DNA sequence: CGAATATAATTATGATGTTAATTAATTTTC
DNA sequence: GAAAATTAATTAACATCATAATTATATTCG
């Protein structure tokens, strides 16, 4: 009764090797980067996500929630959960737009600015180390390629929109 | 009582512009890629994560859970939640290793292989479109850079380990 | 004007990621 | 050979993300 079941054929599948998967490569690389940055952030009591928000506000100034979502690449519900906490800690402030009571503008508060200016050197130093090890030119090149790819993908998504929508709505096979 | 509070100074912060943040660039690009692939997967009733598992098994053959975690970049608890579902749907199978009852080997089942072979062409076609639009050479170059960076970061993390551990354990300022 | 539609933001729900604790089994050490 | 330490995997607890539903406010148009 102990006959090994035959292993399913698995070579020469009609698809690229797993190691060449672009999404996987991006995920792995990002995780490797964050592994270096997270401890510093943690020591300041902010998460990666909170830092993203503070940084966007610091660089681009006060913004409405919708703009902030676009700038930080968060979905609106994520912001709805994160912002109240940052507000309580006085890192950010909010004020309703008086011409449209649905909207509110988020801005960096003194405490948030302090956190950023204190932590930025650490962050930049880490960046410098990465650049030194990896090569500054390569880093620039990588950022450029990522940006280009994002643009290309955006164009593609636009063109394929009908196809993608169709696939999205098709029911999973039962 | 409606005096506008002054906006905090925010230019010339001691840190790179948000747009040049490497983690952000990697996140945005990955999300842009997945936006193209997700609808197809969804139409087959599998999530991005489930696909990652099936694909790793298809390419590398049966594996123990720990190996699978490493190959797919999941943490063990995530697999513990995802695998039972795939097993119920007969996409994968599991069997305990008889020389070590703690371990179990996960393998692709006929149904899982069918799903992969059916979906792979769609996936490859999308990949081809991306390559055509973005440029095959640039794509290869990007993957190479990502891989190199991951290696560099791994080395750095090793060297900085004591520093990072110290930062990790430092309490957030009160 | 006022009903219908659109928009900004939040809340709800279910799946996933993360860390820590737990369980079960194996290996090490004296 | 049994107590101690280690390892594989799961479970628990909590934060986060994605999608959908809801709430409150604005806008459009008959």
CSV table of C-alpha atoms (C1' of nucleotides) in Angstrom, one decimal:
chain,number,residue,atom,x,y,z
A,1,UNK,CA,0.0,0.0,0.0
A,2,UNK,CA,3.0,2.3,0.0
A,3,UNK,CA,3.5,2.8,-3.7
A,4,UNK,CA,4.7,6.3,-4.3
A,5,UNK,CA,2.2,8.2,-6.4
A,6,UNK,CA,3.9,9.4,-9.5
A,7,UNK,CA,5.0,13.0,-9.4
A,8,UNK,CA,3.2,15.1,-11.9
A,9,UNK,CA,5.1,16.2,-14.9
A,10,UNK,CA,6.5,19.6,-14.2
A,11,UNK,CA,9.2,20.4,-16.6
A,12,UNK,CA,8.8,22.4,-19.8
A,13,UNK,CA,5.7,24.1,-18.6
A,14,UNK,CA,4.5,26.8,-21.0
A,15,UNK,CA,5.7,29.6,-18.8
A,16,UNK,CA,8.8,31.3,-17.6
A,17,UNK,CA,10.7,30.1,-14.6
A,18,UNK,CA,9.5,31.3,-11.3
A,19,UNK,CA,12.8,33.1,-10.7
A,20,UNK,CA,12.2,35.4,-13.6
A,21,UNK,CA,8.8,36.5,-12.4
A,22,UNK,CA,8.8,40.3,-12.4
A,23,UNK,CA,6.2,40.7,-9.5
A,24,UNK,CA,8.2,38.3,-7.4
A,25,UNK,CA,11.5,40.1,-8.1
A,26,UNK,CA,10.0,43.5,-7.2
A,27,UNK,CA,8.5,42.0,-4.0
A,28,UNK,CA,11.7,40.4,-2.9
A,29,UNK,CA,13.8,43.5,-3.6
A,30,UNK,CA,11.5,45.8,-1.8
A,31,UNK,CA,11.4,43.6,1.2
A,32,UNK,CA,15.2,43.5,1.2
A,33,UNK,CA,15.3,47.3,1.2
A,34,UNK,CA,12.7,47.7,3.9
A,35,UNK,CA,14.6,45.3,6.1
A,36,UNK,CA,17.3,48.0,6.3
A,37,UNK,CA,15.0,50.9,6.9
A,38,UNK,CA,12.4,49.5,9.3
A,39,UNK,CA,14.5,49.2,12.4
A,40,UNK,CA,15.2,52.9,12.3
A,41,UNK,CA,11.6,53.9,11.8
A,42,UNK,CA,10.6,51.5,14.5
A,43,UNK,CA,12.9,53.1,17.0
A,44,UNK,CA,11.0,56.4,16.3
A,45,UNK,CA,7.7,54.7,16.9
A,46,UNK,CA,6.4,55.0,13.4
A,47,UNK,CA,5.5,52.3,10.9
A,48,UNK,CA,6.6,52.3,7.3
A,49,UNK,CA,3.1,53.5,6.3
A,50,UNK,CA,3.0,56.3,8.8
A,51,UNK,CA,6.4,57.5,7.6
A,52,UNK,CA,5.1,57.4,4.0
A,53,UNK,CA,2.4,59.8,4.9
A,54,UNK,CA,4.5,62.2,7.0
A,55,UNK,CA,7.1,62.3,4.2
A,56,UNK,CA,4.6,63.1,1.5
A,57,UNK,CA,3.1,65.9,3.6
A,58,UNK,CA,6.6,67.2,4.4
A,59,UNK,CA,7.6,67.4,0.8
A,60,UNK,CA,4.4,68.4,-0.9
A,61,UNK,CA,2.7,70.4,1.8
A,62,UNK,CA,-0.9,70.2,3.1
A,63,UNK,CA,-3.2,68.1,1.0
A,64,UNK,CA,-6.8,66.8,0.9
A,65,UNK,CA,-7.2,63.2,1.8
A,66,UNK,CA,-7.8,62.2,-1.7
A,67,UNK,CA,-4.7,63.8,-2.9
A,68,UNK,CA,-2.7,62.3,-0.1
A,69,UNK,CA,-4.0,58.9,-1.1
A,70,UNK,CA,-2.8,59.4,-4.6
A,71,UNK,CA,0.6,60.7,-3.4
A,72,UNK,CA,1.3,57.9,-1.0
A,73,UNK,CA,-0.3,55.1,-3.0
A,74,UNK,CA,-2.7,54.3,-0.2
A,75,UNK,CA,-6.3,53.4,-0.7
A,76,UNK,CA,-8.7,55.8,1.0
A,77,UNK,CA,-9.8,53.2,3.6
A,78,UNK,CA,-6.2,52.7,4.7
A,79,UNK,CA,-5.9,56.5,5.3
A,80,UNK,CA,-9.1,56.5,7.2
A,81,UNK,CA,-7.6,54.1,9.6
A,82,UNK,CA,-4.1,55.6,9.9
A,83,UNK,CA,-4.8,59.3,10.0
A,84,UNK,CA,-6.8,59.5,13.3
A,85,UNK,CA,-3.8,57.9,15.0
A,86,UNK,CA,-1.3,60.4,13.6
A,87,UNK,CA,-3.7,63.1,14.5
A,88,UNK,CA,-4.0,62.0,18.1
A,89,UNK,CA,-0.2,62.0,18.4
A,90,UNK,CA,-0.1,65.5,17.0
A,91,UNK,CA,2.1,64.6,14.1
A,92,UNK,CA,-0.5,65.8,11.7
A,93,UNK,CA,-3.5,68.1,11.8
A,94,UNK,CA,-6.7,68.2,9.9
A,95,UNK,CA,-9.2,70.8,9.1
A,96,UNK,CA,-12.4,70.7,7.1
A,97,UNK,CA,-12.6,72.7,3.9
A,98,UNK,CA,-15.1,75.3,4.6
A,99,UNK,CA,-16.3,75.5,1.0
A,100,UNK,CA,-16.9,71.7,0.9
A,101,UNK,CA,-17.7,70.0,4.2
A,102,UNK,CA,-17.0,66.6,2.8
A,103,UNK,CA,-13.3,67.4,2.3
A,104,UNK,CA,-10.6,67.9,4.8
A,105,UNK,CA,-7.0,69.1,4.4
A,106,UNK,CA,-4.2,67.2,6.2
A,107,UNK,CA,-1.1,69.0,7.1
A,108,UNK,CA,2.1,68.3,9.0
A,109,UNK,CA,2.3,69.6,12.6
A,110,UNK,CA,5.3,70.8,14.4
A,111,UNK,CA,5.8,67.4,16.1
A,112,UNK,CA,5.6,65.6,12.8
A,113,UNK,CA,8.2,68.0,11.2
A,114,UNK,CA,10.5,67.4,14.2
A,115,UNK,CA,10.2,63.7,13.7
A,116,UNK,CA,11.1,63.9,10.1
A,117,UNK,CA,14.0,66.3,10.5
A,118,UNK,CA,15.4,64.1,13.3
A,119,UNK,CA,15.0,60.9,11.4
A,120,UNK,CA,16.0,62.0,7.9
A,121,UNK,CA,19.8,61.9,8.5
A,122,UNK,CA,19.5,58.2,9.5
A,123,UNK,CA,17.5,57.4,6.5
A,124,UNK,CA,19.8,59.3,4.2
A,125,UNK,CA,22.8,57.7,5.7
A,126,UNK,CA,21.3,54.3,5.0
A,127,UNK,CA,20.6,55.4,1.5
A,128,UNK,CA,24.2,56.4,1.0
A,129,UNK,CA,25.4,53.1,2.2
A,130,UNK,CA,23.2,51.3,-0.3
A,131,UNK,CA,24.4,53.6,-3.1
A,132,UNK,CA,28.0,53.0,-2.1
A,133,UNK,CA,27.6,49.2,-2.0
A,134,UNK,CA,25.4,48.9,-5.1
A,135,UNK,CA,26.8,51.7,-7.1
A,136,UNK,CA,25.2,55.1,-7.5
A,137,UNK,CA,24.9,54.9,-11.3
A,138,UNK,CA,23.2,51.5,-11.0
A,139,UNK,CA,20.8,52.9,-8.5
A,140,UNK,CA,19.9,55.8,-10.7
A,141,UNK,CA,19.6,53.5,-13.6
A,142,UNK,CA,17.3,51.2,-11.6
A,143,UNK,CA,15.0,54.1,-10.5
A,144,UNK,CA,14.8,55.2,-14.1
A,145,UNK,CA,13.9,51.8,-15.3
A,146,UNK,CA,11.2,51.4,-12.7
A,147,UNK,CA,9.7,54.7,-13.6
A,148,UNK,CA,9.8,53.9,-17.3
A,149,UNK,CA,8.2,50.5,-16.7
A,150,UNK,CA,5.5,52.1,-14.6
A,151,UNK,CA,4.7,54.4,-17.5
A,152,UNK,CA,4.6,51.6,-20.0
A,153,UNK,CA,2.4,49.5,-17.8
A,154,UNK,CA,0.1,52.5,-17.4
A,155,UNK,CA,-0.2,52.8,-21.1
A,156,UNK,CA,-0.8,49.1,-21.5
A,157,UNK,CA,-3.5,49.1,-18.8
A,158,UNK,CA,-5.2,51.8,-20.6
A,159,UNK,CA,-5.3,50.0,-23.9
A,160,UNK,CA,-6.3,46.7,-22.4
A,161,UNK,CA,-8.9,48.2,-20.1
A,162,UNK,CA,-11.8,46.4,-21.9
A,163,UNK,CA,-10.1,43.0,-21.8
A,164,UNK,CA,-9.1,43.4,-18.2
A,165,UNK,CA,-12.6,44.4,-17.2
A,166,UNK,CA,-14.0,41.4,-19.0
A,167,UNK,CA,-11.6,39.0,-17.3
A,168,UNK,CA,-12.4,40.7,-14.0
A,169,UNK,CA,-16.1,40.0,-14.3
A,170,UNK,CA,-15.9,36.5,-15.6
A,171,UNK,CA,-16.9,34.0,-13.0
A,172,UNK,CA,-14.3,31.6,-11.7
A,173,UNK,CA,-14.8,28.2,-13.3
A,174,UNK,CA,-17.0,26.1,-11.0
B,1,UNK,CA,-11.4,82.9,15.2
B,2,UNK,CA,-10.7,81.8,11.7
B,3,UNK,CA,-7.0,82.9,11.4
B,4,UNK,CA,-5.2,80.4,9.2
B,5,UNK,CA,-2.4,78.7,11.1
B,6,UNK,CA,0.9,79.2,9.3
B,7,UNK,CA,2.0,76.2,7.2
B,8,UNK,CA,5.1,74.6,8.5
B,9,UNK,CA,8.3,75.1,6.6
B,10,UNK,CA,8.7,72.1,4.4
B,11,UNK,CA,11.2,72.9,1.6
B,12,UNK,CA,14.8,71.9,1.8
B,13,UNK,CA,14.3,69.1,4.2
B,14,UNK,CA,17.4,67.0,4.7
B,15,UNK,CA,16.2,64.2,2.6
B,16,UNK,CA,15.6,63.1,-0.9
B,17,UNK,CA,12.3,63.9,-2.6
B,18,UNK,CA,9.6,61.4,-2.0
B,19,UNK,CA,9.5,60.6,-5.7
B,20,UNK,CA,13.0,59.1,-5.5
B,21,UNK,CA,12.3,56.8,-2.7
B,22,UNK,CA,13.4,53.4,-3.7
B,23,UNK,CA,10.8,51.4,-1.6
B,24,UNK,CA,8.1,53.6,-3.0
B,25,UNK,CA,9.2,53.1,-6.6
B,26,UNK,CA,9.3,49.3,-6.1
B,27,UNK,CA,5.9,49.3,-4.5
B,28,UNK,CA,4.3,51.4,-7.2
B,29,UNK,CA,5.9,49.4,-10.0
B,30,UNK,CA,4.9,46.1,-8.5
B,31,UNK,CA,1.3,47.3,-8.1
B,32,UNK,CA,1.3,48.5,-11.7
B,33,UNK,CA,2.4,45.0,-12.8
B,34,UNK,CA,-0.1,43.2,-10.7
B,35,UNK,CA,-2.9,45.4,-12.0
B,36,UNK,CA,-2.4,43.7,-15.4
B,37,UNK,CA,-2.1,40.1,-14.0
B,38,UNK,CA,-4.8,40.1,-11.3
B,39,UNK,CA,-7.9,40.0,-13.5
B,40,UNK,CA,-6.8,36.9,-15.3
B,41,UNK,CA,-6.0,35.1,-12.1
B,42,UNK,CA,-9.2,36.2,-10.6
B,43,UNK,CA,-11.2,34.7,-13.5
B,44,UNK,CA,-9.6,31.4,-12.6
B,45,UNK,CA,-10.6,31.7,-9.0
B,46,UNK,CA,-7.1,32.0,-7.6
B,47,UNK,CA,-5.5,34.9,-5.8
B,48,UNK,CA,-2.1,36.2,-6.5
B,49,UNK,CA,-0.8,34.4,-3.4
B,50,UNK,CA,-2.3,31.0,-4.4
B,51,UNK,CA,-0.8,31.4,-7.8
B,52,UNK,CA,2.6,32.0,-6.4
B,53,UNK,CA,2.4,28.7,-4.5
B,54,UNK,CA,1.1,26.7,-7.4
B,55,UNK,CA,3.7,28.1,-9.7
B,56,UNK,CA,6.6,27.3,-7.4
B,57,UNK,CA,5.4,23.7,-7.0
B,58,UNK,CA,5.0,23.4,-10.7
B,59,UNK,CA,8.5,24.5,-11.4
B,60,UNK,CA,10.4,23.1,-8.6
B,61,UNK,CA,8.4,20.0,-7.8
B,62,UNK,CA,7.2,18.7,-4.4
B,63,UNK,CA,8.6,20.6,-1.4
B,64,UNK,CA,8.4,20.6,2.3
B,65,UNK,CA,6.5,23.5,3.8
B,66,UNK,CA,9.6,25.3,4.9
B,67,UNK,CA,11.2,25.1,1.5
B,68,UNK,CA,8.0,26.3,0.0
B,69,UNK,CA,8.0,29.3,2.3
B,70,UNK,CA,11.4,30.2,1.2
B,71,UNK,CA,10.7,29.7,-2.5
B,72,UNK,CA,7.5,31.7,-2.4
B,73,UNK,CA,8.6,34.3,0.1
B,74,UNK,CA,5.7,33.6,2.4
B,75,UNK,CA,6.0,33.4,6.1
B,76,UNK,CA,5.1,30.1,7.6
B,77,UNK,CA,1.9,31.3,9.2
B,78,UNK,CA,0.6,32.5,5.8
B,79,UNK,CA,1.2,29.1,4.3
B,80,UNK,CA,-0.6,27.5,7.2
B,81,UNK,CA,-3.7,29.5,6.3
B,82,UNK,CA,-3.5,29.2,2.5
B,83,UNK,CA,-2.5,25.5,2.1
B,84,UNK,CA,-5.6,23.9,3.6
B,85,UNK,CA,-7.8,25.7,1.2
B,86,UNK,CA,-5.7,24.7,-1.8
B,87,UNK,CA,-5.7,21.1,-0.5
B,88,UNK,CA,-9.5,21.1,-0.1
B,89,UNK,CA,-9.8,22.2,-3.7
B,90,UNK,CA,-7.5,19.3,-4.8
B,91,UNK,CA,-5.1,21.7,-6.4
B,92,UNK,CA,-2.3,20.4,-4.1
B,93,UNK,CA,-1.7,17.4,-2.0
B,94,UNK,CA,0.2,16.9,1.2
B,95,UNK,CA,1.8,13.9,2.8
B,96,UNK,CA,3.7,13.6,6.0
B,97,UNK,CA,7.4,12.6,5.7
B,98,UNK,CA,7.7,9.2,7.4
B,99,UNK,CA,11.2,9.8,8.7
B,100,UNK,CA,10.2,13.0,10.4
B,101,UNK,CA,6.5,13.3,11.4
B,102,UNK,CA,6.8,17.1,11.9
B,103,UNK,CA,7.4,17.7,8.2
B,104,UNK,CA,5.1,17.3,5.3
B,105,UNK,CA,5.7,17.5,1.6
B,106,UNK,CA,3.4,19.6,-0.6
B,107,UNK,CA,2.9,18.7,-4.2
B,108,UNK,CA,0.9,19.8,-7.2
B,109,UNK,CA,-2.1,17.6,-8.0
B,110,UNK,CA,-3.6,17.0,-11.4
B,111,UNK,CA,-6.2,19.7,-10.9
B,112,UNK,CA,-3.5,22.2,-10.0
B,113,UNK,CA,-1.4,21.3,-13.0
B,114,UNK,CA,-4.4,21.7,-15.2
B,115,UNK,CA,-5.1,25.2,-13.8
B,116,UNK,CA,-1.5,26.2,-14.5
B,117,UNK,CA,-1.3,24.9,-18.0
B,118,UNK,CA,-4.6,26.5,-18.8
B,119,UNK,CA,-3.6,29.8,-17.4
B,120,UNK,CA,0.0,30.0,-18.4
B,121,UNK,CA,-0.6,31.1,-21.9
B,122,UNK,CA,-2.6,34.1,-20.7
B,123,UNK,CA,0.1,35.0,-18.3
B,124,UNK,CA,2.8,34.6,-20.9
B,125,UNK,CA,0.9,36.7,-23.4
B,126,UNK,CA,0.7,39.5,-20.9
B,127,UNK,CA,4.3,39.2,-20.3
B,128,UNK,CA,5.0,39.4,-24.0
B,129,UNK,CA,3.0,42.5,-24.3
B,130,UNK,CA,4.9,44.1,-21.4
B,131,UNK,CA,8.2,43.1,-23.0
B,132,UNK,CA,7.1,44.5,-26.4
B,133,UNK,CA,6.0,47.8,-24.9
B,134,UNK,CA,8.8,48.3,-22.5
B,135,UNK,CA,11.6,46.6,-24.4
B,136,UNK,CA,12.9,43.1,-23.9
B,137,UNK,CA,16.4,44.3,-23.2
B,138,UNK,CA,15.3,46.8,-20.7
B,139,UNK,CA,13.2,44.1,-19.0
B,140,UNK,CA,16.2,41.8,-18.7
B,141,UNK,CA,18.3,44.7,-17.5
B,142,UNK,CA,15.8,45.5,-14.8
B,143,UNK,CA,15.5,42.0,-13.6
B,144,UNK,CA,19.3,41.8,-13.4
B,145,UNK,CA,19.5,45.1,-11.5
B,146,UNK,CA,16.8,43.9,-9.0
B,147,UNK,CA,18.7,40.7,-8.4
B,148,UNK,CA,22.0,42.5,-8.0
B,149,UNK,CA,20.5,45.0,-5.6
B,150,UNK,CA,18.9,42.2,-3.5
B,151,UNK,CA,22.4,40.7,-3.2
B,152,UNK,CA,24.0,44.0,-2.2
B,153,UNK,CA,21.3,44.6,0.4
B,154,UNK,CA,21.7,41.1,1.8
B,155,UNK,CA,25.4,41.8,2.3
B,156,UNK,CA,24.8,45.2,3.8
B,157,UNK,CA,22.2,43.7,6.2
B,158,UNK,CA,24.7,41.2,7.3
B,159,UNK,CA,27.3,43.8,8.0
B,160,UNK,CA,24.9,46.1,9.8
B,161,UNK,CA,23.2,43.4,11.7
B,162,UNK,CA,24.4,44.7,15.2
B,163,UNK,CA,23.4,48.3,14.3
B,164,UNK,CA,20.0,47.2,13.1
B,165,UNK,CA,19.4,45.1,16.1
B,166,UNK,CA,20.2,48.0,18.4
B,167,UNK,CA,17.8,50.3,16.5
B,168,UNK,CA,15.2,47.6,16.6
B,169,UNK,CA,15.3,47.3,20.4
B,170,UNK,CA,15.5,51.0,21.2
B,171,UNK,CA,12.3,52.2,22.6
B,172,UNK,CA,10.3,54.8,20.7
B,173,UNK,CA,10.8,58.2,22.3
B,174,UNK,CA,7.8,58.8,24.7
C,1,DC,C1',-37.0,74.3,-5.8
C,2,DG,C1',-36.3,69.4,-5.2
C,3,DA,C1',-35.5,64.7,-6.8
C,4,DA,C1',-31.8,62.2,-8.9
C,5,DT,C1',-27.0,61.7,-9.4
C,6,DA,C1',-22.2,62.2,-8.1
C,7,DT,C1',-18.4,62.7,-4.9
C,8,DA,C1',-15.4,62.6,-0.3
C,9,DA,C1',-14.7,60.0,3.3
C,10,DT,C1',-15.6,56.5,6.6
C,11,DT,C1',-17.1,51.9,8.1
C,12,DA,C1',-17.6,46.9,7.4
C,13,DT,C1',-15.9,42.5,6.0
C,14,DG,C1',-12.9,39.1,4.7
C,15,DA,C1',-8.1,37.9,3.4
C,16,DT,C1',-3.2,38.6,4.4
C,17,DG,C1',1.2,39.9,6.8
C,18,DT,C1',3.6,39.9,11.2
C,19,DT,C1',5.1,38.7,15.7
C,20,DA,C1',4.6,35.8,19.5
C,21,DA,C1',3.1,31.7,21.7
C,22,DT,C1',2.0,26.9,21.3
C,23,DT,C1',2.2,22.0,20.0
C,24,DA,C1',4.4,18.0,18.5
C,25,DA,C1',8.4,15.7,17.2
C,26,DT,C1',13.4,15.2,16.9
C,27,DT,C1',18.2,15.8,18.2
C,28,DT,C1',21.7,16.8,21.6
C,29,DT,C1',24.0,16.2,25.8
C,30,DC,C1',25.4,14.5,29.9
D,1,DG,C1',18.4,6.8,28.2
D,2,DA,C1',16.1,10.8,30.0
D,3,DA,C1',16.1,15.9,30.6
D,4,DA,C1',17.2,19.9,27.9
D,5,DA,C1',17.4,22.2,23.7
D,6,DT,C1',16.0,22.6,18.9
D,7,DT,C1',13.1,22.4,14.9
D,8,DA,C1',8.6,22.2,11.9
D,9,DA,C1',4.4,23.6,11.7
D,10,DT,C1',0.2,25.6,13.5
D,11,DT,C1',-2.5,28.8,16.1
D,12,DA,C1',-3.4,33.3,18.3
D,13,DA,C1',-3.6,38.2,18.2
D,14,DC,C1',-3.4,42.3,16.1
D,15,DA,C1',-2.4,45.6,12.3
D,16,DT,C1',-3.0,46.2,7.4
D,17,DC,C1',-5.0,45.8,2.5
D,18,DA,C1',-8.8,45.3,-0.9
D,19,DT,C1',-13.5,45.5,-2.1
D,20,DA,C1',-17.9,46.8,-1.2
D,21,DA,C1',-21.4,49.2,1.4
D,22,DT,C1',-22.7,53.3,3.8
D,23,DT,C1',-23.0,58.2,5.3
D,24,DA,C1',-22.9,62.9,4.5
D,25,DT,C1',-22.5,66.6,1.5
D,26,DA,C1',-22.6,68.8,-3.3
D,27,DT,C1',-24.1,69.2,-7.8
D,28,DT,C1',-27.1,68.6,-11.8
D,29,DC,C1',-31.2,69.1,-14.2
D,30,DG,C1',-36.1,68.8,-14.9
